[in-house]
């Protein structure tokens, strides 16, 4: 089976590096209440609400913003996509099946978590959970896909 939408295997190590740097930067930001590191840069917001306690950048006007959280998010997303959707060294139909089943499983788990969050988490805590929820589908997929691959390889090596 030809996998048209997968990246070459050579992008997987780059994906892991970007993903891990994004996680580390995200943890540093979370532990420092998004105040450190302070990487100010001019930004041009395309969308913004009226001035409020979370809003400081007016729409369609250049203003300064700490871009550390945006950088962490982009590193996590690009790294997660490269790790998730780069071919394995020995990509075949069985691995494609594991990939598809893991993606479906991750989608179900992610939306179950989201439904539980909607029902039981409120106010600003809900916003925090939603921020993490942007990355959990990739995280759930990566964990399950690699766990199933590990179990499969372990069982085949045990049989040999």
PDB file of C-alpha atoms in Angstrom:
ATOM      1  CA  UNK A   1       0.000   0.000   0.000  1.00  0.00           C
ATOM      2  CA  UNK A   2       1.390   3.362  -1.003  1.00  0.00           C
ATOM      3  CA  UNK A   3       1.204   5.957   1.772  1.00  0.00           C
ATOM      4  CA  UNK A   4       0.895   9.237  -0.076  1.00  0.00           C
ATOM      5  CA  UNK A   5       0.432  11.523   2.891  1.00  0.00           C
ATOM      6  CA  UNK A   6       3.308  10.355   5.084  1.00  0.00           C
ATOM      7  CA  UNK A   7       6.637  12.139   5.366  1.00  0.00           C
ATOM      8  CA  UNK A   8       9.928  10.387   4.702  1.00  0.00           C
ATOM      9  CA  UNK A   9      11.462   8.555   7.665  1.00  0.00           C
ATOM     10  CA  UNK A  10      14.366  11.045   7.670  1.00  0.00           C
ATOM     11  CA  UNK A  11      12.062  13.737   9.166  1.00  0.00           C
ATOM     12  CA  UNK A  12      11.238  11.704  12.281  1.00  0.00           C
ATOM     13  CA  UNK A  13      14.408  12.624  14.281  1.00  0.00           C
ATOM     14  CA  UNK A  14      13.841  16.327  13.471  1.00  0.00           C
ATOM     15  CA  UNK A  15      10.246  15.897  14.625  1.00  0.00           C
ATOM     16  CA  UNK A  16      11.359  14.403  17.963  1.00  0.00           C
ATOM     17  CA  UNK A  17      13.797  17.288  18.526  1.00  0.00           C
ATOM     18  CA  UNK A  18      11.171  19.952  17.753  1.00  0.00           C
ATOM     19  CA  UNK A  19       8.537  18.102  19.823  1.00  0.00           C
ATOM     20  CA  UNK A  20      10.790  17.754  22.880  1.00  0.00           C
ATOM     21  CA  UNK A  21      12.029  21.368  22.670  1.00  0.00           C
ATOM     22  CA  UNK A  22       8.393  22.492  22.431  1.00  0.00           C
ATOM     23  CA  UNK A  23       7.449  20.420  25.501  1.00  0.00           C
ATOM     24  CA  UNK A  24      10.399  21.762  27.513  1.00  0.00           C
ATOM     25  CA  UNK A  25       9.621  25.364  26.512  1.00  0.00           C
ATOM     26  CA  UNK A  26       5.944  24.792  27.319  1.00  0.00           C
ATOM     27  CA  UNK A  27       6.774  23.414  30.776  1.00  0.00           C
ATOM     28  CA  UNK A  28       9.100  26.372  31.464  1.00  0.00           C
ATOM     29  CA  UNK A  29       6.354  28.808  30.415  1.00  0.00           C
ATOM     30  CA  UNK A  30       3.725  27.015  32.499  1.00  0.00           C
ATOM     31  CA  UNK A  31       5.924  26.948  35.610  1.00  0.00           C
ATOM     32  CA  UNK A  32       6.629  30.687  35.218  1.00  0.00           C
ATOM     33  CA  UNK A  33       3.015  31.686  34.473  1.00  0.00           C
ATOM     34  CA  UNK A  34       3.900  32.570  30.853  1.00  0.00           C
ATOM     35  CA  UNK A  35       6.241  35.389  32.002  1.00  0.00           C
ATOM     36  CA  UNK A  36       9.566  33.691  31.275  1.00  0.00           C
ATOM     37  CA  UNK A  37      11.265  33.586  28.837  1.00  0.00           C
ATOM     38  CA  UNK A  38      10.319  37.103  27.753  1.00  0.00           C
ATOM     39  CA  UNK A  39      10.868  37.107  23.991  1.00  0.00           C
ATOM     40  CA  UNK A  40       9.166  40.353  22.940  1.00  0.00           C
ATOM     41  CA  UNK A  41       8.575  40.887  19.249  1.00  0.00           C
ATOM     42  CA  UNK A  42       6.371  43.077  17.052  1.00  0.00           C
ATOM     43  CA  UNK A  43       3.231  41.202  16.004  1.00  0.00           C
ATOM     44  CA  UNK A  44       0.304  42.023  13.746  1.00  0.00           C
ATOM     45  CA  UNK A  45      -2.908  40.478  15.172  1.00  0.00           C
ATOM     46  CA  UNK A  46      -5.531  39.485  12.617  1.00  0.00           C
ATOM     47  CA  UNK A  47      -8.075  38.807  15.343  1.00  0.00           C
ATOM     48  CA  UNK A  48      -8.524  40.257  18.796  1.00  0.00           C
ATOM     49  CA  UNK A  49     -11.397  40.916  21.134  1.00  0.00           C
ATOM     50  CA  UNK A  50     -12.100  44.218  22.773  1.00  0.00           C
ATOM     51  CA  UNK A  51      -9.510  45.212  25.341  1.00  0.00           C
ATOM     52  CA  UNK A  52      -9.843  42.904  28.346  1.00  0.00           C
ATOM     53  CA  UNK A  53      -7.724  41.197  30.973  1.00  0.00           C
ATOM     54  CA  UNK A  54      -6.462  38.616  28.438  1.00  0.00           C
ATOM     55  CA  UNK A  55      -6.253  41.006  25.489  1.00  0.00           C
ATOM     56  CA  UNK A  56      -3.481  43.537  25.029  1.00  0.00           C
ATOM     57  CA  UNK A  57      -2.926  43.585  21.259  1.00  0.00           C
ATOM     58  CA  UNK A  58      -5.380  45.644  19.195  1.00  0.00           C
ATOM     59  CA  UNK A  59      -6.579  44.182  15.897  1.00  0.00           C
ATOM     60  CA  UNK A  60      -4.753  45.204  12.673  1.00  0.00           C
ATOM     61  CA  UNK A  61      -2.136  47.242  14.552  1.00  0.00           C
ATOM     62  CA  UNK A  62       1.504  46.424  15.178  1.00  0.00           C
ATOM     63  CA  UNK A  63       2.194  45.849  18.862  1.00  0.00           C
ATOM     64  CA  UNK A  64       4.677  43.985  21.069  1.00  0.00           C
ATOM     65  CA  UNK A  65       3.954  40.504  22.336  1.00  0.00           C
ATOM     66  CA  UNK A  66       5.881  37.774  24.150  1.00  0.00           C
ATOM     67  CA  UNK A  67       6.147  35.134  21.422  1.00  0.00           C
ATOM     68  CA  UNK A  68       7.486  32.339  23.657  1.00  0.00           C
ATOM     69  CA  UNK A  69       4.081  30.630  23.938  1.00  0.00           C
ATOM     70  CA  UNK A  70       3.473  30.883  20.186  1.00  0.00           C
ATOM     71  CA  UNK A  71       6.928  29.428  19.528  1.00  0.00           C
ATOM     72  CA  UNK A  72       6.346  26.543  21.975  1.00  0.00           C
ATOM     73  CA  UNK A  73       2.982  25.807  20.335  1.00  0.00           C
ATOM     74  CA  UNK A  74       4.396  25.815  16.797  1.00  0.00           C
ATOM     75  CA  UNK A  75       7.328  23.591  17.818  1.00  0.00           C
ATOM     76  CA  UNK A  76       4.925  21.135  19.488  1.00  0.00           C
ATOM     77  CA  UNK A  77       2.569  21.027  16.513  1.00  0.00           C
ATOM     78  CA  UNK A  78       5.197  20.735  13.757  1.00  0.00           C
ATOM     79  CA  UNK A  79       7.286  18.287  15.795  1.00  0.00           C
ATOM     80  CA  UNK A  80       4.213  16.236  16.700  1.00  0.00           C
ATOM     81  CA  UNK A  81       3.070  16.064  13.082  1.00  0.00           C
ATOM     82  CA  UNK A  82       6.541  15.004  11.879  1.00  0.00           C
ATOM     83  CA  UNK A  83       6.805  12.323  14.588  1.00  0.00           C
ATOM     84  CA  UNK A  84       3.262  11.094  13.972  1.00  0.00           C
ATOM     85  CA  UNK A  85       3.231  11.075  10.201  1.00  0.00           C
ATOM     86  CA  UNK A  86       6.764  10.139   9.197  1.00  0.00           C
ATOM     87  CA  UNK A  87       7.161   6.623   7.857  1.00  0.00           C
ATOM     88  CA  UNK A  88       8.847   4.006   9.986  1.00  0.00           C
ATOM     89  CA  UNK A  89      11.983   2.340   8.632  1.00  0.00           C
ATOM     90  CA  UNK A  90       9.987  -0.742   7.715  1.00  0.00           C
ATOM     91  CA  UNK A  91       6.628   0.791   6.816  1.00  0.00           C
ATOM     92  CA  UNK A  92       4.208  -1.826   5.500  1.00  0.00           C
ATOM     93  CA  UNK A  93       0.469  -2.497   5.476  1.00  0.00           C
ATOM     94  CA  UNK A  94       0.453  -3.809   9.037  1.00  0.00           C
ATOM     95  CA  UNK A  95       2.122  -0.652  10.341  1.00  0.00           C
ATOM     96  CA  UNK A  96      -0.322   1.433   8.272  1.00  0.00           C
ATOM     97  CA  UNK A  97      -3.146  -0.449   9.998  1.00  0.00           C
ATOM     98  CA  UNK A  98      -1.624   0.241  13.428  1.00  0.00           C
ATOM     99  CA  UNK A  99      -1.226   3.921  12.444  1.00  0.00           C
ATOM    100  CA  UNK A 100      -4.857   4.216  11.363  1.00  0.00           C
ATOM    101  CA  UNK A 101      -6.180   2.416  14.462  1.00  0.00           C
ATOM    102  CA  UNK A 102      -4.009   4.596  16.714  1.00  0.00           C
ATOM    103  CA  UNK A 103      -5.274   7.750  15.041  1.00  0.00           C
ATOM    104  CA  UNK A 104      -8.894   6.658  15.527  1.00  0.00           C
ATOM    105  CA  UNK A 105      -8.184   5.664  19.137  1.00  0.00           C
ATOM    106  CA  UNK A 106      -6.449   9.012  19.830  1.00  0.00           C
ATOM    107  CA  UNK A 107      -9.402  10.907  18.359  1.00  0.00           C
ATOM    108  CA  UNK A 108     -11.881   9.017  20.558  1.00  0.00           C
ATOM    109  CA  UNK A 109      -9.781   9.473  23.722  1.00  0.00           C
ATOM    110  CA  UNK A 110      -9.184  13.148  22.974  1.00  0.00           C
ATOM    111  CA  UNK A 111     -12.887  13.886  22.567  1.00  0.00           C
ATOM    112  CA  UNK A 112     -13.813  11.842  25.647  1.00  0.00           C
ATOM    113  CA  UNK A 113     -11.368  13.985  27.619  1.00  0.00           C
ATOM    114  CA  UNK A 114     -12.876  17.095  26.014  1.00  0.00           C
ATOM    115  CA  UNK A 115     -16.433  16.055  26.934  1.00  0.00           C
ATOM    116  CA  UNK A 116     -15.368  15.363  30.527  1.00  0.00           C
ATOM    117  CA  UNK A 117     -13.662  18.763  30.596  1.00  0.00           C
ATOM    118  CA  UNK A 118     -16.797  20.508  29.348  1.00  0.00           C
ATOM    119  CA  UNK A 119     -18.850  18.775  32.042  1.00  0.00           C
ATOM    120  CA  UNK A 120     -16.518  19.113  35.033  1.00  0.00           C
ATOM    121  CA  UNK A 121     -14.049  22.000  34.518  1.00  0.00           C
ATOM    122  CA  UNK A 122     -15.128  25.643  34.628  1.00  0.00           C
ATOM    123  CA  UNK A 123     -13.909  29.244  34.351  1.00  0.00           C
ATOM    124  CA  UNK A 124     -10.222  29.947  33.726  1.00  0.00           C
ATOM    125  CA  UNK A 125      -9.320  26.318  34.481  1.00  0.00           C
ATOM    126  CA  UNK A 126     -11.394  25.325  31.435  1.00  0.00           C
ATOM    127  CA  UNK A 127      -9.337  27.711  29.274  1.00  0.00           C
ATOM    128  CA  UNK A 128      -6.115  26.120  30.561  1.00  0.00           C
ATOM    129  CA  UNK A 129      -7.392  22.633  29.744  1.00  0.00           C
ATOM    130  CA  UNK A 130      -8.407  23.802  26.258  1.00  0.00           C
ATOM    131  CA  UNK A 131      -4.885  25.109  25.673  1.00  0.00           C
ATOM    132  CA  UNK A 132      -3.433  21.688  26.528  1.00  0.00           C
ATOM    133  CA  UNK A 133      -6.163  20.012  24.477  1.00  0.00           C
ATOM    134  CA  UNK A 134      -4.689  21.559  21.306  1.00  0.00           C
ATOM    135  CA  UNK A 135      -1.793  19.115  21.636  1.00  0.00           C
ATOM    136  CA  UNK A 136      -3.301  16.054  23.291  1.00  0.00           C
ATOM    137  CA  UNK A 137      -4.579  14.356  20.131  1.00  0.00           C
ATOM    138  CA  UNK A 138      -1.017  14.262  18.749  1.00  0.00           C
ATOM    139  CA  UNK A 139       0.331  13.172  22.141  1.00  0.00           C
ATOM    140  CA  UNK A 140      -2.252  10.384  22.533  1.00  0.00           C
ATOM    141  CA  UNK A 141      -1.549   9.207  18.969  1.00  0.00           C
ATOM    142  CA  UNK A 142       2.236   9.199  19.420  1.00  0.00           C
ATOM    143  CA  UNK A 143       2.012   7.315  22.724  1.00  0.00           C
ATOM    144  CA  UNK A 144      -0.389   4.628  21.453  1.00  0.00           C
ATOM    145  CA  UNK A 145       1.211   4.177  18.027  1.00  0.00           C
ATOM    146  CA  UNK A 146       4.707   3.720  19.442  1.00  0.00           C
ATOM    147  CA  UNK A 147       3.458   1.525  22.306  1.00  0.00           C
ATOM    148  CA  UNK A 148       1.679  -0.818  19.874  1.00  0.00           C
ATOM    149  CA  UNK A 149       4.754  -0.857  17.600  1.00  0.00           C
ATOM    150  CA  UNK A 150       6.938  -1.698  20.604  1.00  0.00           C
ATOM    151  CA  UNK A 151       4.596  -4.506  21.713  1.00  0.00           C
ATOM    152  CA  UNK A 152       4.428  -5.897  18.160  1.00  0.00           C
ATOM    153  CA  UNK A 153       8.204  -5.897  17.694  1.00  0.00           C
ATOM    154  CA  UNK A 154       8.713  -7.422  21.132  1.00  0.00           C
ATOM    155  CA  UNK A 155       6.275 -10.241  20.451  1.00  0.00           C
ATOM    156  CA  UNK A 156       7.752 -10.999  17.006  1.00  0.00           C
ATOM    157  CA  UNK A 157      11.298 -11.072  18.411  1.00  0.00           C
ATOM    158  CA  UNK A 158      10.106 -13.350  21.223  1.00  0.00           C
ATOM    159  CA  UNK A 159       8.602 -15.775  18.681  1.00  0.00           C
ATOM    160  CA  UNK A 160      11.854 -15.969  16.671  1.00  0.00           C
TER     161      UNK A 160
END
